[in-house]
């Protein structure tokens, strides 16, 4: 049997177990390193399939490494499984109706992501077992993607060392390759400490932490003029020091998120934002405490790997859908308020002929195309992902598969509502087959892996990985 048929057969044979695991994780949404149910479910499935499992990877709760086989190449699959706070939503329901008000929900489809990556790892394991390919297949269980960018901690602490290539996928509203980069970011808390005093009778004795915070923000507004155009600096005031204007505020706090498509630029911009805070403290006679919260790197594209993924995706073929599945997608599509469609976004990165072909899908409730691929200088996707850090440690490829109604944004209740649908399960199997086939091909075709490795080596030769997380920072559990 050829590799592709074996991959498809493996995924079909375990389909019931994969659907059950993904649905069970959807039913138990967990966040921020507390994903005990999800990681337990995935570890049990991996052990049942003869993987050896190491838990507590790099000291992170619910991070784990599962492995099967021996020797090179080492192909790893990255699995996420955390949910998002407050996004609880009933499955298959096209109006906003939480299962439990205020509870988390799988608004980024990570219930599907973790199991789909596992399905790929198991398919490759079976190919190794049958002797069709040789090497080691690894599954890396990656918790807390949403809240802590945990892969950045894993990257800093060496979890991706010794891996030849990594593959993953993400549920989305269309099928395709993630061809471009993403935004590196750092998140920091600035806590100002001042001196309280009566604001009318003894203001000269007060030192206002709120003044300091405002001056820091003004400093950063001026800084925006003198950083690269594609920098993003967002902030939120998380403590204004109280509600009484007649008391000099002795505390104030803001959280800042700084983003850049280039990891190298980020360190410099971050240092200058911190200088704005120190300058503001100096001006006001207050002090500032700077706490690093989290950070992640931009995604390094690998066009040799992306081209192989696209070939696999086309060879496997987009799933077909039942009337019932299309009807659910249509009802959730009708419930969207997206100002910009995915087609409009995708059309910006292709030539006029491809654009025309894409626009034929306008008005569809479910996107059944495979997006055109633009290697090389594809535009940066303006989001951040901790897969970025993995991509600096070994060549990394990522696909998306249509699990949601057309134009559904990630982190939406509409995405939660589709998370247990037939469309979502088909996306999980389609993506699993795509990344399994590509991983197995890298084991079977040394020249493919050599091209992928050479491109990666070229990329990091001039700028080696410098994790944006300082060495002494531990994740906030
Ligand atoms: Zn996600």
Coordinates of C-alpha atoms and ligand atoms in Angstrom, one line a residue:
X1 CA 0.0 0.0 0.0
X2 CA 1.3 3.5 -0.8
X3 CA 1.9 6.0 2.0
X4 CA -1.1 8.1 1.3
X5 CA -3.5 5.2 1.3
X6 CA -2.0 4.0 4.6
X7 CA -2.4 7.4 6.1
X8 CA -6.1 7.6 5.1
X9 CA -6.7 4.1 6.3
X10 CA -5.2 4.8 9.7
X11 CA -7.3 8.0 10.2
X12 CA -10.5 6.2 9.0
X13 CA -9.8 3.2 11.3
X14 CA -9.5 5.5 14.4
X15 CA -12.1 8.1 13.3
X16 CA -14.6 7.2 16.1
X17 CA -11.9 7.5 18.8
X18 CA -10.7 10.9 17.4
X19 CA -14.2 12.3 17.2
X20 CA -15.0 11.1 20.7
X21 CA -11.8 12.6 22.1
X22 CA -12.2 16.0 20.4
X23 CA -15.9 16.2 21.5
X24 CA -15.0 15.3 25.1
X25 CA -12.3 18.0 25.2
X26 CA -14.9 20.5 23.8
X27 CA -17.2 19.4 26.6
X28 CA -14.4 20.1 29.2
X29 CA -13.0 23.5 28.2
X30 CA -9.9 24.3 30.3
X31 CA -7.4 27.2 30.2
X32 CA -3.9 28.3 31.2
X33 CA -2.0 25.2 32.3
X34 CA -5.2 23.7 33.9
X35 CA -5.9 21.4 30.9
X36 CA -5.8 18.2 33.0
X37 CA -8.8 16.6 31.2
X38 CA -7.5 17.4 27.7
X39 CA -3.9 16.4 28.3
X40 CA -5.1 13.2 30.1
X41 CA -7.3 12.3 27.1
X42 CA -4.5 12.8 24.6
X43 CA -1.9 11.0 26.7
X44 CA -4.2 8.0 27.2
X45 CA -4.8 7.8 23.4
X46 CA -1.1 8.1 22.7
X47 CA -0.2 5.3 25.3
X48 CA -2.9 3.1 23.8
X49 CA -1.1 3.5 20.5
X50 CA 2.3 2.5 22.0
X51 CA 3.8 5.9 22.4
X52 CA 6.1 6.5 25.4
X53 CA 5.1 9.6 27.2
X54 CA 7.1 12.1 29.3
X55 CA 4.9 14.5 31.3
X56 CA 5.7 17.8 32.9
X57 CA 7.9 18.8 30.0
X58 CA 10.3 21.7 30.9
X59 CA 8.5 21.9 34.3
X60 CA 5.2 23.1 32.7
X61 CA 2.0 21.6 33.9
X62 CA 0.2 19.6 31.1
X63 CA 3.1 20.0 28.7
X64 CA 4.2 16.5 27.5
X65 CA 6.3 14.7 24.9
X66 CA 5.2 11.4 23.3
X67 CA 7.5 9.4 21.1
X68 CA 7.5 6.3 18.9
X69 CA 10.3 4.8 16.8
X70 CA 14.1 5.4 16.8
X71 CA 16.8 7.3 15.0
X72 CA 16.5 10.2 12.4
X73 CA 14.7 11.9 11.0
X74 CA 12.7 13.1 14.0
X75 CA 9.3 14.5 12.8
X76 CA 7.2 16.2 15.5
X77 CA 3.6 17.1 15.6
X78 CA 2.5 20.1 17.7
X79 CA -0.8 19.8 19.6
X80 CA -2.7 22.5 21.4
X81 CA -5.8 21.9 23.5
X82 CA -6.7 25.0 25.6
X83 CA -9.9 26.9 25.5
X84 CA -10.8 30.6 25.9
X85 CA -12.3 32.2 28.9
X86 CA -16.1 33.2 28.9
X87 CA -16.7 31.8 25.4
X88 CA -19.1 29.0 26.5
X89 CA -21.6 28.4 23.7
X90 CA -24.0 25.6 22.9
X91 CA -22.8 23.3 20.0
X92 CA -24.8 23.6 16.8
X93 CA -26.7 26.6 18.0
X94 CA -26.8 29.7 15.7
X95 CA -27.8 32.2 18.5
X96 CA -25.6 33.2 21.4
X97 CA -26.5 30.8 24.2
X98 CA -23.8 29.7 26.6
X99 CA -23.7 26.1 28.0
X100 CA -22.7 27.8 31.3
X101 CA -22.7 31.6 31.6
X102 CA -19.1 33.0 32.0
X103 CA -17.5 29.6 31.5
X104 CA -14.7 29.0 29.0
X105 CA -15.3 27.6 25.5
X106 CA -13.3 26.2 22.5
X107 CA -13.4 29.4 20.4
X108 CA -10.1 28.6 18.7
X109 CA -10.9 25.0 17.9
X110 CA -8.0 23.6 19.9
X111 CA -10.2 20.5 20.8
X112 CA -9.8 19.6 17.1
X113 CA -6.2 20.8 16.8
X114 CA -4.8 18.6 19.5
X115 CA -6.6 15.5 18.4
X116 CA -5.9 16.1 14.7
X117 CA -2.2 16.5 15.3
X118 CA -2.4 13.3 17.4
X119 CA -4.1 11.5 14.5
X120 CA -1.3 12.5 12.2
X121 CA 1.3 11.2 14.7
X122 CA -0.5 7.9 15.1
X123 CA -0.7 7.5 11.3
X124 CA 3.1 8.0 11.0
X125 CA 3.7 5.7 13.9
X126 CA 1.8 2.9 12.0
X127 CA 3.9 3.6 8.9
X128 CA 7.1 3.2 11.0
X129 CA 5.6 0.0 12.6
X130 CA 4.9 -1.5 9.1
X131 CA 8.4 -0.6 7.9
X132 CA 7.1 1.7 5.2
X133 CA 9.2 4.6 6.7
X134 CA 12.0 4.9 9.2
X135 CA 12.6 7.4 12.0
X136 CA 11.0 8.8 15.1
X137 CA 7.7 10.4 15.4
X138 CA 7.1 12.8 18.3
X139 CA 3.9 14.5 19.6
X140 CA 4.4 17.6 21.7
X141 CA 1.5 18.4 24.0
X142 CA 1.5 22.2 24.2
X143 CA -0.8 23.8 26.9
X144 CA -1.7 27.4 27.4
X145 CA -1.3 28.7 23.9
X146 CA -3.9 31.4 24.4
X147 CA -2.9 32.8 27.8
X148 CA 0.9 32.1 28.1
X149 CA 2.3 31.4 24.7
X150 CA 3.7 28.2 26.4
X151 CA 5.6 27.1 23.3
X152 CA 7.9 30.1 23.8
X153 CA 8.8 28.7 27.2
X154 CA 9.3 25.3 25.7
X155 CA 11.5 26.7 23.0
X156 CA 13.6 28.7 25.5
X157 CA 14.0 25.6 27.6
X158 CA 15.1 23.3 24.8
X159 CA 11.9 21.2 24.2
X160 CA 12.3 21.4 20.4
X161 CA 16.0 20.4 20.3
X162 CA 16.9 17.5 18.1
X163 CA 13.8 17.7 16.0
X164 CA 14.3 17.7 12.2
X165 CA 10.9 19.2 11.3
X166 CA 7.6 20.1 13.0
X167 CA 4.1 20.1 11.6
X168 CA 0.8 21.4 12.9
X169 CA -2.5 22.7 11.7
X170 CA -5.2 25.1 12.9
X171 CA -9.0 25.0 12.5
X172 CA -10.0 28.1 10.4
X173 CA -12.7 29.0 7.9
X174 CA -10.7 27.9 4.8
X175 CA -8.2 25.3 3.7
X176 CA -4.7 26.3 2.9
X177 CA -1.1 26.8 4.0
X178 CA 0.1 29.5 6.4
X179 CA 2.6 31.0 4.0
X180 CA 3.7 34.2 5.7
X181 CA 5.0 35.3 9.0
X182 CA 3.2 36.4 12.1
X183 CA 3.8 39.1 14.7
X184 CA 6.3 38.6 17.5
X185 CA 5.0 40.1 20.7
X186 CA 5.8 40.8 24.3
X187 CA 3.3 41.6 27.1
X188 CA 4.4 43.6 30.1
X189 CA 2.8 45.0 33.3
X190 CA 3.9 48.5 34.5
X191 CA 3.1 49.1 38.1
X192 CA 3.7 52.6 39.4
X193 CA 4.1 53.3 43.1
X194 CA 3.7 56.9 44.5
X195 CA 2.8 58.7 47.7
X196 CA -0.8 59.2 48.8
X197 CA -1.9 62.6 50.2
X198 CA -5.0 64.9 50.4
X199 CA -5.2 66.4 47.0
X200 CA -6.4 69.8 48.2
X201 CA -4.7 70.4 51.6
X202 CA -1.3 68.7 51.0
X203 CA -0.8 67.9 47.4
X204 CA 2.9 68.9 47.8
X205 CA 3.3 65.7 49.9
X206 CA 1.8 63.5 47.2
X207 CA 3.6 61.7 44.4
X208 CA 1.0 60.6 41.8
X209 CA 1.3 57.1 40.3
X210 CA -1.6 58.0 38.0
X211 CA 0.4 61.0 36.7
X212 CA 3.3 58.7 36.0
X213 CA 1.1 56.3 34.1
X214 CA -0.3 59.1 32.0
X215 CA 3.1 60.5 31.2
X216 CA 4.3 57.0 30.3
X217 CA 1.4 56.7 27.8
X218 CA 2.1 60.2 26.4
X219 CA 5.8 59.1 25.9
X220 CA 4.7 56.0 24.1
X221 CA 2.4 58.0 21.8
X222 CA 5.4 60.1 20.7
X223 CA 7.5 56.9 20.4
X224 CA 5.1 55.6 17.8
X225 CA 6.5 58.1 15.3
X226 CA 10.0 56.6 15.6
X227 CA 9.5 52.9 15.4
X228 CA 9.0 50.9 12.1
X229 CA 5.6 51.4 10.6
X230 CA 4.5 47.9 11.1
X231 CA 4.9 48.0 14.9
X232 CA 1.8 47.7 17.0
X233 CA 1.7 49.0 20.6
X234 CA -1.5 48.4 22.5
X235 CA -2.2 49.2 26.1
X236 CA -4.9 48.9 28.8
X237 CA -5.1 50.7 32.1
X238 CA -5.7 47.9 34.6
X239 CA -5.6 50.1 37.8
X240 CA -6.2 53.8 37.8
X241 CA -5.4 54.0 41.6
X242 CA -8.9 54.5 42.9
X243 CA -12.1 56.4 42.3
X244 CA -11.4 59.5 44.4
X245 CA -10.1 62.6 42.6
X246 CA -9.3 64.2 46.0
X247 CA -6.7 61.6 47.0
X248 CA -3.4 61.6 45.2
X249 CA -3.2 58.1 43.7
X250 CA -0.3 56.1 45.2
X251 CA -0.7 53.2 42.7
X252 CA -1.5 52.8 39.0
X253 CA -1.0 49.9 36.6
X254 CA -1.1 49.4 32.8
X255 CA -0.5 46.3 30.7
X256 CA 1.3 46.8 27.3
X257 CA 1.4 44.5 24.3
X258 CA 4.1 45.3 21.8
X259 CA 4.1 43.6 18.4
X260 CA 6.4 43.5 15.4
X261 CA 6.8 41.1 12.5
X262 CA 10.5 40.9 13.3
X263 CA 11.8 39.4 16.5
X264 CA 15.0 41.4 16.1
X265 CA 13.2 44.7 16.2
X266 CA 11.0 43.8 19.1
X267 CA 13.7 43.8 21.8
X268 CA 14.7 47.4 20.9
X269 CA 11.1 48.6 20.9
X270 CA 10.4 46.9 24.2
X271 CA 13.5 48.6 25.8
X272 CA 12.3 52.0 24.6
X273 CA 8.7 51.5 26.0
X274 CA 10.4 50.5 29.3
X275 CA 12.4 53.7 29.1
X276 CA 9.2 55.7 28.7
X277 CA 8.0 54.1 32.0
X278 CA 11.3 54.9 33.8
X279 CA 11.3 58.4 32.5
X280 CA 7.7 59.0 33.7
X281 CA 8.6 57.6 37.2
X282 CA 11.6 60.0 37.3
X283 CA 9.5 63.0 36.3
X284 CA 6.9 62.3 39.0
X285 CA 9.1 61.1 41.9
X286 CA 7.4 57.7 41.8
X287 CA 8.9 54.3 41.2
X288 CA 7.9 51.7 38.6
X289 CA 8.0 48.0 38.7
X290 CA 8.1 46.2 35.3
X291 CA 6.9 42.7 35.1
X292 CA 7.4 40.6 32.0
X293 CA 4.2 38.5 31.4
X294 CA 4.7 36.6 28.2
X295 CA 6.2 36.8 24.7
X296 CA 6.4 34.9 21.4
X297 CA 8.3 35.1 18.2
X298 CA 7.2 35.7 14.6
X299 CA 6.7 32.7 12.4
X300 CA 9.5 31.8 10.1
X301 CA 8.1 30.4 6.8
X302 CA 9.7 27.5 5.1
X303 CA 8.6 27.4 1.5
X304 CA 10.0 24.0 0.7
X305 CA 7.9 22.6 3.6
X306 CA 4.9 24.7 2.6
X307 CA 5.0 23.5 -1.0
X308 CA 5.1 19.8 0.2
X309 CA 2.1 20.5 2.5
X310 CA 0.2 22.1 -0.4
X311 CA 1.0 19.1 -2.6
X312 CA -0.3 16.7 0.2
X313 CA -3.4 18.8 0.8
X314 CA -4.3 18.8 -2.9
X315 CA -3.6 15.1 -3.2
X316 CA -5.8 14.2 -0.2
X317 CA -8.6 16.5 -1.5
X318 CA -11.2 18.7 0.2
X319 CA -13.9 16.8 2.1
X320 CA -17.5 16.7 0.7
X321 CA -20.4 17.7 3.0
X322 CA -23.9 16.6 3.7
X323 CA -26.9 18.9 3.3
X324 CA -27.3 19.0 7.1
X325 CA -23.6 20.1 7.5
X326 CA -24.0 22.8 4.9
X327 CA -27.2 24.0 6.5
X328 CA -25.5 24.4 9.9
X329 CA -22.7 26.4 8.3
X330 CA -25.3 28.6 6.5
X331 CA -27.0 29.4 9.8
X332 CA -23.8 30.3 11.6
X333 CA -22.6 32.3 8.6
X334 CA -25.8 34.3 8.7
X335 CA -25.1 35.0 12.4
X336 CA -21.8 36.7 11.7
X337 CA -21.0 40.4 11.9
X338 CA -17.6 40.3 10.1
X339 CA -16.8 43.5 8.4
X340 CA -14.2 41.9 6.1
X341 CA -14.5 38.6 4.4
X342 CA -11.7 36.0 4.2
X343 CA -12.0 36.2 0.4
X344 CA -11.2 39.9 0.5
X345 CA -8.2 39.2 2.7
X346 CA -6.9 36.3 0.6
X347 CA -7.5 38.2 -2.7
X348 CA -5.0 40.9 -1.6
X349 CA -2.2 38.4 -1.8
X350 CA -2.8 37.0 -5.3
X351 CA -2.7 37.9 -8.9
X352 CA -5.8 39.0 -10.8
X353 CA -6.6 35.6 -12.3
X354 CA -6.4 33.8 -9.0
X355 CA -8.4 36.6 -7.4
X356 CA -11.2 36.1 -10.0
X357 CA -11.2 32.3 -9.2
X358 CA -11.4 33.0 -5.5
X359 CA -14.3 35.5 -5.9
X360 CA -16.3 32.7 -7.5
X361 CA -16.8 31.5 -3.9
X362 CA -18.3 34.8 -2.8
X363 CA -21.5 34.3 -0.8
X364 CA -20.7 30.6 0.1
X365 CA -21.4 29.7 3.7
X366 CA -18.5 27.1 3.7
X367 CA -15.3 27.6 1.9
X368 CA -14.4 24.4 0.0
X369 CA -11.4 25.8 -1.9
X370 CA -7.7 25.3 -1.1
X371 CA -6.3 28.9 -0.9
X372 CA -3.7 30.0 -3.5
X373 CA -0.2 29.8 -2.2
X374 CA 2.2 32.6 -2.5
X375 CA 5.7 31.6 -1.4
X376 CA 8.5 33.8 -0.4
X377 CA 7.4 37.3 0.4
X378 CA 3.8 36.5 1.4
X379 CA 2.3 39.2 3.7
X380 CA 2.6 38.8 7.4
X381 CA -0.6 37.5 9.0
X382 CA -1.4 40.2 11.6
X383 CA -1.8 37.8 14.5
X384 CA 0.6 36.3 17.0
X385 CA 1.1 32.6 17.6
X386 CA 3.6 30.7 19.8
X387 CA 4.1 28.3 16.9
X388 CA 6.5 31.2 15.9
X389 CA 9.0 30.1 18.6
X390 CA 8.8 26.5 17.4
X391 CA 9.6 27.7 13.9
X392 CA 12.9 29.3 15.1
X393 CA 14.0 25.9 16.6
X394 CA 13.3 23.6 13.6
X395 CA 11.6 23.9 10.2
X396 CA 7.9 24.3 10.9
X397 CA 4.9 24.0 8.6
X398 CA 1.3 24.7 9.4
X399 CA -2.0 24.3 7.4
X400 CA -5.5 25.5 8.1
X401 CA -8.6 23.5 7.4
X402 CA -12.2 24.7 7.1
X403 CA -13.8 23.8 10.4
X404 CA -16.0 26.9 10.7
X405 CA -18.6 28.7 8.5
X406 CA -17.1 31.1 6.0
X407 CA -15.7 34.3 7.5
X408 CA -16.0 33.1 11.1
X409 CA -13.3 34.9 13.1
X410 CA -11.2 32.9 15.6
X411 CA -12.1 33.5 19.3
X412 CA -15.8 33.8 18.5
X413 CA -18.9 32.0 19.9
X414 CA -19.7 31.0 16.3
X415 CA -16.4 29.1 16.2
X416 CA -17.4 27.3 19.5
X417 CA -20.8 26.5 18.0
X418 CA -19.2 24.6 15.1
X419 CA -16.6 22.8 17.2
X420 CA -18.5 19.5 17.4
X421 CA -20.0 19.5 13.9
X422 CA -19.5 17.1 11.1
X423 CA -17.7 19.9 9.2
X424 CA -15.2 20.3 12.1
X425 CA -14.6 16.6 12.4
X426 CA -13.9 16.4 8.6
X427 CA -11.5 19.3 8.9
X428 CA -9.7 17.6 11.7
X429 CA -9.3 14.4 9.6
X430 CA -8.4 16.3 6.4
X431 CA -5.7 18.3 8.2
X432 CA -4.4 15.2 10.0
X433 CA -4.0 13.4 6.7
X434 CA -2.3 16.4 5.1
X435 CA 0.3 16.7 7.8
X436 CA 0.7 13.0 8.3
X437 CA 1.4 12.5 4.6
X438 CA 3.9 15.4 4.6
X439 CA 5.7 14.1 7.7
X440 CA 5.9 10.6 6.3
X441 CA 7.2 11.9 3.0
X442 CA 10.1 13.7 4.8
X443 CA 11.0 10.3 6.3
X444 CA 10.8 8.5 3.0
X445 CA 12.4 11.2 0.8
X446 CA 15.7 12.4 2.2
X447 CA 16.0 15.0 -0.6
X448 CA 12.8 16.7 0.5
X449 CA 14.0 16.9 4.1
X450 CA 17.4 18.2 2.9
X451 CA 15.7 21.1 1.0
X452 CA 13.6 21.9 4.1
X453 CA 16.6 21.8 6.4
X454 CA 18.8 23.9 4.1
X455 CA 16.2 26.6 3.8
X456 CA 15.8 26.7 7.6
X457 CA 19.6 26.8 8.1
X458 CA 19.8 29.7 5.7
X459 CA 17.1 31.7 7.5
X460 CA 18.7 31.4 11.0
X461 CA 22.3 31.8 9.9
X462 CA 22.2 35.6 10.0
X463 CA 19.9 35.8 13.0
X464 CA 19.9 32.9 15.5
X465 CA 16.9 32.5 17.8
X466 CA 16.8 34.7 20.9
X467 CA 13.8 33.8 22.9
X468 CA 11.8 37.0 23.8
X469 CA 11.2 35.6 27.3
X470 CA 14.0 36.5 29.8
X471 CA 15.7 33.5 31.3
X472 CA 14.4 34.0 34.8
X473 CA 10.7 34.5 33.9
X474 CA 8.3 31.7 34.8
X475 CA 4.8 31.5 33.4
X476 CA 1.9 32.8 35.4
X477 CA -0.2 29.8 36.4
Ligands
LIG1 ZN1 -5.7 29.0 18.2

